[in-house]
Short mmCIF file of C-alpha atoms in Angstrom, two decimals:
data_model
loop_
_atom_site.label_atom_id
_atom_site.label_comp_id
_atom_site.label_asym_id
_atom_site.label_seq_id
_atom_site.Cartn_x
_atom_site.Cartn_y
_atom_site.Cartn_z
CA UNK A 1 13.68 -7.92 -17.81
CA UNK A 2 12.35 -5.18 -15.52
CA UNK A 3 8.89 -4.58 -16.99
CA UNK A 4 6.19 -6.22 -14.87
CA UNK A 5 2.58 -6.37 -16.06
CA UNK A 6 0.33 -7.54 -13.24
CA UNK A 7 -2.77 -6.84 -11.19
CA UNK A 8 -0.78 -3.95 -9.67
CA UNK A 9 -0.38 -2.16 -13.02
CA UNK A 10 2.45 -1.63 -15.50
CA UNK A 11 5.69 -1.31 -13.58
CA UNK A 12 9.32 -1.16 -14.61
CA UNK A 13 12.68 0.55 -14.40
CA UNK A 14 13.14 3.75 -16.38
CA UNK A 15 15.24 3.66 -19.55
CA UNK A 16 16.60 0.71 -21.50
CA UNK A 17 15.17 -1.17 -24.45
CA UNK A 18 11.54 -1.07 -25.54
CA UNK A 19 9.55 -4.05 -24.35
CA UNK A 20 11.93 -4.64 -21.44
CA UNK A 21 11.57 -1.49 -19.32
CA UNK A 22 9.25 1.44 -18.68
CA UNK A 23 10.35 3.83 -21.43
CA UNK A 24 8.48 6.52 -23.42
CA UNK A 25 7.42 4.20 -26.24
CA UNK A 26 6.02 1.58 -23.87
CA UNK A 27 4.34 4.28 -21.77
CA UNK A 28 2.56 5.51 -24.92
CA UNK A 29 1.52 1.98 -25.83
CA UNK A 30 0.03 1.06 -22.47
CA UNK A 31 -1.58 4.47 -21.93
CA UNK A 32 -3.22 4.25 -25.37
CA UNK A 33 -4.46 0.73 -24.67
CA UNK A 34 -5.91 1.85 -21.35
CA UNK A 35 -7.61 4.88 -22.94
CA UNK A 36 -9.08 2.66 -25.64
CA UNK A 37 -10.32 0.20 -23.00
CA UNK A 38 -11.92 2.98 -20.92
CA UNK A 39 -13.64 4.43 -24.01
CA UNK A 40 -14.62 7.60 -22.19
CA UNK A 41 -14.00 11.34 -22.16
CA UNK A 42 -12.22 12.26 -18.91
CA UNK A 43 -9.24 10.75 -17.04
CA UNK A 44 -7.52 11.95 -13.85
CA UNK A 45 -3.71 11.81 -13.64
CA UNK A 46 -1.67 12.15 -10.44
CA UNK A 47 1.93 11.29 -9.57
CA UNK A 48 4.26 10.75 -6.63
CA UNK A 49 7.57 12.57 -6.21
CA UNK A 50 9.82 10.28 -8.24
CA UNK A 51 12.57 11.82 -10.36
CA UNK A 52 11.06 10.27 -13.50
CA UNK A 53 7.57 11.51 -12.60
CA UNK A 54 7.50 14.68 -14.76
CA UNK A 55 8.70 12.76 -17.84
CA UNK A 56 6.15 9.97 -17.37
CA UNK A 57 3.35 12.48 -16.68
CA UNK A 58 4.14 14.44 -19.85
CA UNK A 59 4.07 11.26 -21.96
CA UNK A 60 0.86 10.02 -20.32
CA UNK A 61 -0.96 13.35 -20.58
CA UNK A 62 0.20 13.92 -24.16
CA UNK A 63 -0.99 10.46 -25.17
CA UNK A 64 -4.39 10.97 -23.55
CA UNK A 65 -4.77 14.33 -25.30
CA UNK A 66 -3.90 12.54 -28.54
CA UNK A 67 -6.72 10.11 -27.80
CA UNK A 68 -9.16 13.01 -27.41
CA UNK A 69 -9.49 12.96 -23.61
CA UNK A 70 -9.96 15.75 -21.13
CA UNK A 71 -7.12 15.16 -18.68
CA UNK A 72 -7.49 16.34 -15.06
CA UNK A 73 -3.88 16.77 -13.92
CA UNK A 74 -3.85 16.96 -10.11
CA UNK A 75 -0.04 17.11 -10.01
CA UNK A 76 1.86 15.75 -7.02
CA UNK A 77 -0.69 13.63 -5.19
CA UNK A 78 -0.94 10.45 -3.16
CA UNK A 79 -2.43 7.28 -4.59
CA UNK A 80 -5.58 7.56 -2.41
CA UNK A 81 -5.93 11.25 -3.32
CA UNK A 82 -5.95 10.32 -7.01
CA UNK A 83 -8.46 7.53 -6.41
CA UNK A 84 -10.81 9.95 -4.69
CA UNK A 85 -10.29 12.58 -7.41
CA UNK A 86 -11.65 10.18 -10.02
CA UNK A 87 -14.95 10.02 -8.11
CA UNK A 88 -15.10 13.71 -7.33
CA UNK A 89 -14.48 14.69 -10.95
CA UNK A 90 -16.91 12.02 -12.19
CA UNK A 91 -14.12 10.85 -14.47
CA UNK A 92 -14.11 7.67 -16.54
CA UNK A 93 -10.84 6.50 -15.00
CA UNK A 94 -7.50 7.51 -13.59
CA UNK A 95 -3.79 6.86 -13.90
CA UNK A 96 -1.53 7.04 -10.86
CA UNK A 97 2.14 7.46 -11.79
CA UNK A 98 3.93 5.70 -8.95
CA UNK A 99 5.92 2.57 -8.26
CA UNK A 100 4.80 2.64 -4.63
CA UNK A 101 7.52 1.08 -2.42
CA UNK A 102 9.95 0.25 -5.26
CA UNK A 103 13.34 2.03 -5.37
CA UNK A 104 13.87 5.33 -7.18
CA UNK A 105 14.79 3.86 -10.59
CA UNK A 106 11.30 2.34 -10.88
CA UNK A 107 8.03 3.90 -11.93
CA UNK A 108 4.61 2.56 -12.87
CA UNK A 109 1.16 3.22 -14.25
CA UNK A 110 -1.56 2.19 -11.80
CA UNK A 111 -4.86 2.04 -13.64
CA UNK A 112 -8.24 2.95 -12.14
CA UNK A 113 -11.86 2.49 -13.17
CA UNK A 114 -14.62 5.10 -12.90
CA UNK A 115 -15.04 4.33 -9.19
CA UNK A 116 -11.42 5.25 -8.52
CA UNK A 117 -10.61 1.60 -7.83
CA UNK A 118 -7.94 -0.60 -9.42
CA UNK A 119 -8.87 -2.56 -12.52
CA UNK A 120 -9.78 -6.19 -11.95
CA UNK A 121 -7.50 -8.93 -13.24
CA UNK A 122 -9.87 -9.50 -16.17
CA UNK A 123 -9.95 -5.81 -17.08
CA UNK A 124 -6.17 -5.58 -16.77
CA UNK A 125 -5.78 -8.58 -19.08
CA UNK A 126 -7.99 -6.84 -21.65
CA UNK A 127 -5.80 -3.72 -21.51
CA UNK A 128 -2.71 -5.87 -22.09
CA UNK A 129 -4.38 -7.63 -25.02
CA UNK A 130 -5.23 -4.26 -26.60
CA UNK A 131 -1.63 -3.13 -26.08
CA UNK A 132 -0.29 -6.28 -27.69
CA UNK A 133 -2.34 -5.76 -30.86
CA UNK A 134 -1.27 -2.09 -31.19
CA UNK A 135 -4.35 -1.41 -33.32
CA UNK A 136 -4.53 2.23 -32.26
CA UNK A 137 -6.34 5.20 -33.76
CA UNK A 138 -5.68 8.71 -32.47
CA UNK A 139 -7.92 11.78 -32.63
CA UNK A 140 -7.76 14.22 -35.57
CA UNK A 141 -6.59 17.74 -34.79
CA UNK A 142 -10.09 19.16 -34.32
CA UNK A 143 -10.88 16.47 -31.73
CA UNK A 144 -7.69 16.55 -29.65
CA UNK A 145 -8.21 16.60 -25.92
CA UNK A 146 -6.83 19.09 -23.40
CA UNK A 147 -5.31 19.24 -19.92
CA UNK A 148 -6.99 20.91 -16.94
CA UNK A 149 -4.99 21.52 -13.75
CA UNK A 150 -6.64 21.02 -10.36
CA UNK A 151 -4.67 21.89 -7.24
CA UNK A 152 -7.59 21.64 -4.80
CA UNK A 153 -7.74 17.86 -4.40
CA UNK A 154 -5.30 17.57 -1.47
CA UNK A 155 -7.48 19.81 0.68
CA UNK A 156 -10.59 17.92 -0.38
CA UNK A 157 -8.92 14.67 0.65
CA UNK A 158 -7.99 16.07 4.06
CA UNK A 159 -11.51 17.40 4.62
CA UNK A 160 -12.97 14.01 3.69
CA UNK A 161 -10.84 12.42 6.44
CA UNK A 162 -11.96 15.02 8.99
CA UNK A 163 -15.59 14.35 8.03
CA UNK A 164 -15.40 10.61 8.69
CA UNK A 165 -17.77 9.57 11.46
CA UNK A 166 -15.12 7.68 13.46
CA UNK A 167 -12.35 10.27 13.11
CA UNK A 168 -12.73 12.08 16.45
CA UNK A 169 -11.14 15.42 15.65
CA UNK A 170 -11.99 17.03 19.00
CA UNK A 171 -10.52 14.12 20.99
CA UNK A 172 -7.35 14.24 18.89
CA UNK A 173 -6.99 17.98 19.40
CA UNK A 174 -7.53 17.65 23.14
CA UNK A 175 -4.70 15.09 23.44
CA UNK A 176 -2.23 17.59 21.95
CA UNK A 177 -0.26 14.84 20.23
CA UNK A 178 3.32 15.46 19.14
CA UNK A 179 4.35 13.27 16.20
CA UNK A 180 7.42 12.70 14.08
CA UNK A 181 6.80 11.63 10.47
CA UNK A 182 9.15 10.30 7.80
CA UNK A 183 7.81 11.11 4.31
CA UNK A 184 10.91 9.83 2.42
CA UNK A 185 11.13 12.96 0.18
CA UNK A 186 7.92 12.24 -1.72
CA UNK A 187 4.31 13.44 -1.70
CA UNK A 188 3.71 12.66 1.96
CA UNK A 189 5.81 15.72 2.73
CA UNK A 190 3.20 17.86 0.98
CA UNK A 191 -0.06 16.50 2.39
CA UNK A 192 0.74 15.15 5.87
CA UNK A 193 1.69 18.55 7.37
CA UNK A 194 -1.68 19.89 6.24
CA UNK A 195 -3.48 16.91 7.79
CA UNK A 196 -1.61 17.35 11.09
CA UNK A 197 -2.48 21.07 11.20
CA UNK A 198 -6.15 20.28 10.62
CA UNK A 199 -6.07 17.71 13.46
CA UNK A 200 -4.30 20.07 15.86
CA UNK A 201 -1.23 17.81 16.00
CA UNK A 202 2.24 19.23 16.63
CA UNK A 203 4.69 17.64 14.19
CA UNK A 204 8.19 17.34 12.87
CA UNK A 205 8.77 15.96 9.36
CA UNK A 206 11.87 14.02 8.40
CA UNK A 207 12.81 13.83 4.70
CA UNK A 208 10.13 16.37 3.85
CA UNK A 209 11.35 17.68 0.48
CA UNK A 210 9.42 16.19 -2.45
CA UNK A 211 12.54 15.64 -4.59
CA UNK A 212 12.23 11.94 -5.37
CA UNK A 213 15.69 11.40 -3.87
CA UNK A 214 14.52 8.79 -1.41
CA UNK A 215 16.37 9.10 1.87
CA UNK A 216 16.42 5.32 2.38
CA UNK A 217 14.88 2.18 0.92
CA UNK A 218 11.25 3.29 0.46
CA UNK A 219 9.58 0.16 1.81
CA UNK A 220 8.41 1.03 5.37
CA UNK A 221 10.05 -1.94 7.09
CA UNK A 222 11.95 -1.76 10.39
CA UNK A 223 15.34 -2.36 8.76
CA UNK A 224 14.84 0.80 6.67
CA UNK A 225 13.63 3.08 9.46
CA UNK A 226 16.52 3.40 11.88
CA UNK A 227 16.68 7.18 11.40
CA UNK A 228 13.20 7.92 12.70
CA UNK A 229 13.38 5.12 15.28
CA UNK A 230 16.51 6.75 16.74
CA UNK A 231 14.79 10.13 16.65
CA UNK A 232 11.87 8.69 18.62
CA UNK A 233 13.93 7.18 21.43
CA UNK A 234 13.66 8.94 24.80
CA UNK A 235 16.13 11.80 25.29
CA UNK A 236 17.17 11.61 21.62
CA UNK A 237 14.48 14.08 20.59
CA UNK A 238 14.47 16.48 23.55
CA UNK A 239 16.58 19.43 24.56
CA UNK A 240 16.25 18.43 28.20
CA UNK A 241 14.59 15.53 30.01
CA UNK A 242 11.61 17.65 31.07
CA UNK A 243 10.71 18.56 27.48
CA UNK A 244 7.95 16.49 25.91
CA UNK A 245 9.11 13.86 23.45
CA UNK A 246 7.11 12.44 20.57
CA UNK A 247 3.91 10.52 21.21
CA UNK A 248 4.07 8.69 17.90
CA UNK A 249 6.22 8.08 14.84
CA UNK A 250 4.49 7.88 11.46
CA UNK A 251 6.04 6.45 8.31
CA UNK A 252 4.54 6.36 4.81
CA UNK A 253 5.78 5.02 1.48
CA UNK A 254 6.32 7.25 -1.59
CA UNK A 255 2.65 7.25 -2.67
CA UNK A 256 1.19 7.28 0.88
CA UNK A 257 -1.03 4.21 0.71
CA UNK A 258 1.05 2.25 3.23
CA UNK A 259 1.43 3.26 6.86
CA UNK A 260 3.66 2.19 9.73
CA UNK A 261 3.79 3.47 13.31
CA UNK A 262 6.61 3.77 15.84
CA UNK A 263 5.87 3.85 19.55
CA UNK A 264 6.88 6.67 21.85
CA UNK A 265 9.82 4.56 23.09
CA UNK A 266 11.31 4.23 19.59
CA UNK A 267 10.17 0.64 19.02
CA UNK A 268 8.16 -0.43 15.99
CA UNK A 269 4.43 -0.74 16.59
CA UNK A 270 4.60 -3.41 13.89
CA UNK A 271 3.74 -2.89 10.23
CA UNK A 272 1.29 -5.80 10.43
CA UNK A 273 -0.45 -4.17 13.38
CA UNK A 274 -1.39 -0.94 11.61
CA UNK A 275 -4.49 -2.64 10.18
CA UNK A 276 -5.07 -4.71 13.33
CA UNK A 277 -5.21 -1.65 15.59
CA UNK A 278 -7.39 0.40 13.23
CA UNK A 279 -9.73 -2.57 12.76
CA UNK A 280 -10.03 -3.04 16.52
CA UNK A 281 -11.04 0.62 16.86
CA UNK A 282 -13.58 0.47 14.03
CA UNK A 283 -15.06 -2.83 15.25
CA UNK A 284 -15.48 -1.42 18.75
CA UNK A 285 -17.92 1.08 17.21
CA UNK A 286 -19.33 -0.81 14.21
CA UNK A 287 -19.76 -4.57 14.40
CA UNK A 288 -18.99 -6.44 11.20
CA UNK A 289 -16.56 -8.48 9.14
CA UNK A 290 -12.97 -7.93 8.04
CA UNK A 291 -10.69 -8.98 5.18
CA UNK A 292 -6.95 -9.01 4.67
CA UNK A 293 -4.69 -10.86 2.27
CA UNK A 294 -3.15 -14.29 2.77
CA UNK A 295 0.22 -12.80 3.73
CA UNK A 296 -1.18 -10.82 6.67
CA UNK A 297 -1.04 -11.58 10.38
CA UNK A 298 -3.53 -13.84 12.16
CA UNK A 299 -3.99 -11.09 14.71
CA UNK A 300 -6.70 -9.51 12.53
CA UNK A 301 -8.65 -12.75 12.63
CA UNK A 302 -8.34 -12.86 16.41
CA UNK A 303 -9.45 -9.25 16.88
CA UNK A 304 -12.36 -9.68 14.47
CA UNK A 305 -13.64 -12.77 16.24
CA UNK A 306 -13.27 -11.03 19.61
CA UNK A 307 -15.76 -8.43 18.37
CA UNK A 308 -18.13 -11.08 17.02
CA UNK A 309 -17.28 -10.65 13.34
CA UNK A 310 -16.01 -13.00 10.66
CA UNK A 311 -12.54 -12.76 9.12
CA UNK A 312 -11.88 -13.73 5.48
CA UNK A 313 -8.56 -13.99 3.62
CA UNK A 314 -8.10 -12.83 0.02
CA UNK A 315 -5.35 -13.23 -2.55
CA UNK A 316 -2.61 -10.60 -2.41
CA UNK A 317 -3.36 -7.42 -4.36
CA UNK A 318 -5.53 -4.48 -3.36
CA UNK A 319 -8.26 -5.23 -5.90
CA UNK A 320 -8.48 -8.82 -4.61
CA UNK A 321 -8.94 -7.53 -1.07
CA UNK A 322 -11.56 -4.94 -2.03
CA UNK A 323 -13.48 -7.46 -4.12
CA UNK A 324 -13.63 -9.84 -1.15
CA UNK A 325 -14.58 -6.98 1.18
CA UNK A 326 -17.59 -6.20 -0.98
CA UNK A 327 -18.57 -9.89 -1.09
CA UNK A 328 -18.61 -10.28 2.69
CA UNK A 329 -19.71 -6.76 3.60
CA UNK A 330 -16.52 -5.96 5.53
CA UNK A 331 -16.53 -2.74 7.58
CA UNK A 332 -12.72 -2.56 7.53
CA UNK A 333 -9.97 -4.39 5.67
CA UNK A 334 -6.61 -4.04 4.04
CA UNK A 335 -3.20 -5.62 3.91
CA UNK A 336 -0.54 -6.46 6.44
CA UNK A 337 1.92 -4.19 4.66
CA UNK A 338 0.34 -1.21 6.43
CA UNK A 339 -2.56 -0.74 4.01
CA UNK A 340 -5.86 0.34 5.59
CA UNK A 341 -9.03 0.16 3.47
CA UNK A 342 -12.06 1.82 5.08
CA UNK A 343 -15.17 1.59 2.85
CA UNK A 344 -16.85 4.55 4.54
CA UNK A 345 -14.16 6.64 2.84
CA UNK A 346 -13.39 4.61 -0.31
CA UNK A 347 -12.21 1.18 -1.45
CA UNK A 348 -8.50 1.94 -1.51
CA UNK A 349 -5.53 1.82 0.87
CA UNK A 350 -5.26 5.24 2.46
CA UNK A 351 -2.62 6.28 4.98
CA UNK A 352 -4.43 9.54 5.80
CA UNK A 353 -7.56 7.63 6.80
CA UNK A 354 -5.39 5.23 8.81
CA UNK A 355 -3.74 8.11 10.67
CA UNK A 356 -7.08 9.71 11.49
CA UNK A 357 -8.55 6.47 12.85
CA UNK A 358 -5.41 5.46 14.77
CA UNK A 359 -5.06 8.84 16.48
CA UNK A 360 -8.77 8.71 17.34
CA UNK A 361 -8.23 5.33 19.00
CA UNK A 362 -5.26 6.59 21.02
CA UNK A 363 -7.16 9.73 22.02
CA UNK A 364 -10.37 7.99 23.07
CA UNK A 365 -8.58 5.26 25.02
CA UNK A 366 -6.13 7.68 26.65
CA UNK A 367 -3.18 5.31 26.18
CA UNK A 368 0.31 5.45 24.74
CA UNK A 369 1.11 3.67 21.48
CA UNK A 370 3.21 1.06 23.29
CA UNK A 371 0.34 0.37 25.70
CA UNK A 372 -2.12 -0.04 22.84
CA UNK A 373 0.19 -2.49 21.10
CA UNK A 374 0.23 -4.74 24.18
CA UNK A 375 -3.54 -5.22 23.96
CA UNK A 376 -3.29 -7.28 20.75
CA UNK A 377 -2.25 -10.90 20.16
CA UNK A 378 1.51 -11.02 19.71
CA UNK A 379 2.64 -12.85 16.58
CA UNK A 380 6.02 -12.56 14.92
CA UNK A 381 6.24 -12.43 11.14
CA UNK A 382 9.35 -12.96 9.03
CA UNK A 383 9.37 -11.34 5.58
CA UNK A 384 11.95 -12.85 3.28
CA UNK A 385 12.51 -12.57 -0.48
CA UNK A 386 14.37 -14.38 -3.23
CA UNK A 387 15.46 -12.65 -6.42
CA UNK A 388 14.18 -14.34 -9.55
CA UNK A 389 16.53 -15.48 -12.30
CA UNK A 390 15.55 -16.17 -15.94
CA UNK A 391 15.84 -19.87 -15.14
CA UNK A 392 13.50 -19.82 -12.13
CA UNK A 393 10.44 -22.00 -12.72
CA UNK A 394 7.99 -20.60 -10.18
CA UNK A 395 5.20 -23.03 -11.09
CA UNK A 396 7.48 -26.03 -10.52
CA UNK A 397 8.53 -24.58 -7.16
CA UNK A 398 4.90 -24.21 -6.06
CA UNK A 399 4.16 -27.82 -7.04
CA UNK A 400 7.18 -29.00 -5.06
CA UNK A 401 6.13 -27.06 -1.97
CA UNK A 402 2.61 -28.51 -2.09
CA UNK A 403 4.07 -32.01 -2.39
CA UNK A 404 6.26 -31.39 0.68
CA UNK A 405 3.26 -30.86 2.94
CA UNK A 406 0.66 -33.11 1.26
CA UNK A 407 1.06 -35.88 3.84
CA UNK A 408 1.27 -33.61 6.91
CA UNK A 409 -2.02 -34.00 8.85
CA UNK A 410 -1.55 -30.61 10.53
CA UNK A 411 -0.94 -28.71 7.30
CA UNK A 412 -3.78 -26.96 5.45
CA UNK A 413 -2.71 -26.01 1.92
CA UNK A 414 -4.19 -22.97 0.16
CA UNK A 415 -3.15 -22.33 -3.45
CA UNK A 416 -5.37 -19.42 -4.54
CA UNK A 417 -2.26 -17.21 -4.58
CA UNK A 418 1.04 -19.07 -4.65
CA UNK A 419 1.05 -21.61 -1.82
CA UNK A 420 0.16 -20.94 1.80
CA UNK A 421 0.61 -23.67 4.41
CA UNK A 422 -1.41 -23.16 7.60
CA UNK A 423 -0.51 -25.00 10.80
CA UNK A 424 -2.30 -24.73 14.17
CA UNK A 425 0.15 -22.16 15.56
CA UNK A 426 1.99 -20.84 12.49
CA UNK A 427 1.86 -20.38 8.71
CA UNK A 428 4.12 -19.80 5.70
CA UNK A 429 3.23 -18.24 2.34
CA UNK A 430 5.31 -18.40 -0.83
CA UNK A 431 4.27 -16.40 -3.90
CA UNK A 432 5.61 -14.48 -6.87
CA UNK A 433 5.48 -10.72 -6.30
CA UNK A 434 3.09 -8.54 -8.32
CA UNK A 435 5.45 -5.58 -8.08
CA UNK A 436 9.06 -6.83 -8.20
CA UNK A 437 10.98 -9.65 -9.93
CA UNK A 438 11.14 -11.63 -6.69
CA UNK A 439 9.52 -14.47 -4.78
CA UNK A 440 8.16 -13.41 -1.40
CA UNK A 441 8.33 -15.86 1.48
CA UNK A 442 6.33 -14.70 4.50
CA UNK A 443 6.00 -16.79 7.64
CA UNK A 444 4.41 -16.20 11.04
CA UNK A 445 4.71 -17.92 14.40
CA UNK A 446 4.79 -17.13 18.10
CA UNK A 447 8.53 -16.36 18.02
CA UNK A 448 10.66 -14.76 15.33
CA UNK A 449 13.12 -17.66 15.36
CA UNK A 450 10.32 -20.14 14.66
CA UNK A 451 8.84 -17.94 11.92
CA UNK A 452 12.19 -17.39 10.25
CA UNK A 453 13.07 -21.09 10.39
CA UNK A 454 9.79 -21.99 8.68
CA UNK A 455 10.39 -19.42 5.96
CA UNK A 456 13.98 -20.54 5.43
CA UNK A 457 12.76 -24.11 4.97
CA UNK A 458 10.74 -23.06 1.92
CA UNK A 459 13.49 -20.77 0.67
CA UNK A 460 15.84 -23.74 0.54
CA UNK A 461 13.40 -25.48 -1.81
CA UNK A 462 13.70 -22.53 -4.19
CA UNK A 463 17.49 -22.44 -3.96
CA UNK A 464 17.68 -26.18 -4.65
CA UNK A 465 15.61 -25.77 -7.81
CA UNK A 466 17.42 -22.73 -9.25
#
């Protein structure tokens, strides 16, 4: 079964049987349930560049019209752009058509409230309950809704980034940065060039055509980014040695809410360190607290405490992080997967905001990306995964893992999201993914070998029980 209903929305592979995949009938059902739950008049719809995007958009928009809604169709747009559009249009909600980092055969409906933020777990459960009942009533012909196109939202999003207090546009322009960006043939290829022009940044875009034919696995991990890493290496990107190379590599996922950097020497800055570096910059100007999820690096905790703030961990899932950020009054937060959430802009992961803040940090400090990276605590994180089978009993696995460490005096067990085991100098986190039919096993230590060995220890528990 490749239909996943979770805190991250309704996600599945395109085609196949109803009830098992994301197909037109199921899209109608879940869109109708969401519209009934919202019980409003206006909904924003945006989509990434996936091949299935036009089909899903047509079904979604047609269903909303059938429910009597005014639909604001902003077309090809990033996830954060769509979130902001909900607020700017004073809409009752929004639907983002994107499967984020999943491969091309996947798509999804990400559901937003009137603040342009993801539905809570409780609200999502109510939508699913409405969908299950299928007690739907559509509008009569005289009360059908309509679709309004709006192609101005990308520029509004860019301007909102330029207007942020800590985005130092003049400092960025004065540094005359030269960047290389990989936009994986999705919506990043549309909006990032416009952002770079506005910031006075010289740029080259790899995989810039918004065709949905992803040039490589869309998750912005090092193993998937050899093309741009090779492009970044000294003398690989220059006509002659005296010509200026790239100052920075920038990688986004298909819906541009995750962000990874590559140093001027072609080495990864570290996906986990996107948030760490941006948080360090923000905290150097605005003292306060931070939040990330349980699967994120300890380096954020260290940086936060260095600036006199308090770090708090949340369950995995953007809405869990934003909820915790509001509780503790965090000035910056996000996820270790390259997701930066800056409340001064909005409560959503936003790669454009992350780029603006990161370039401001580089510009103000007058350093190279590799030099900036060396200023942070150096942890190594191993990100492993196990494919689920129909026979996999995830709950039994979690119980077994907790039992393994119950008698260890150095182990601190946290089970608010899967099971995380914290040790004095390392940690390991095992949990069922919200977005794929897999178990994620993340582990961190002071060396990659130690981190990987800790993760593999838990993976063996899963293999033994399958």
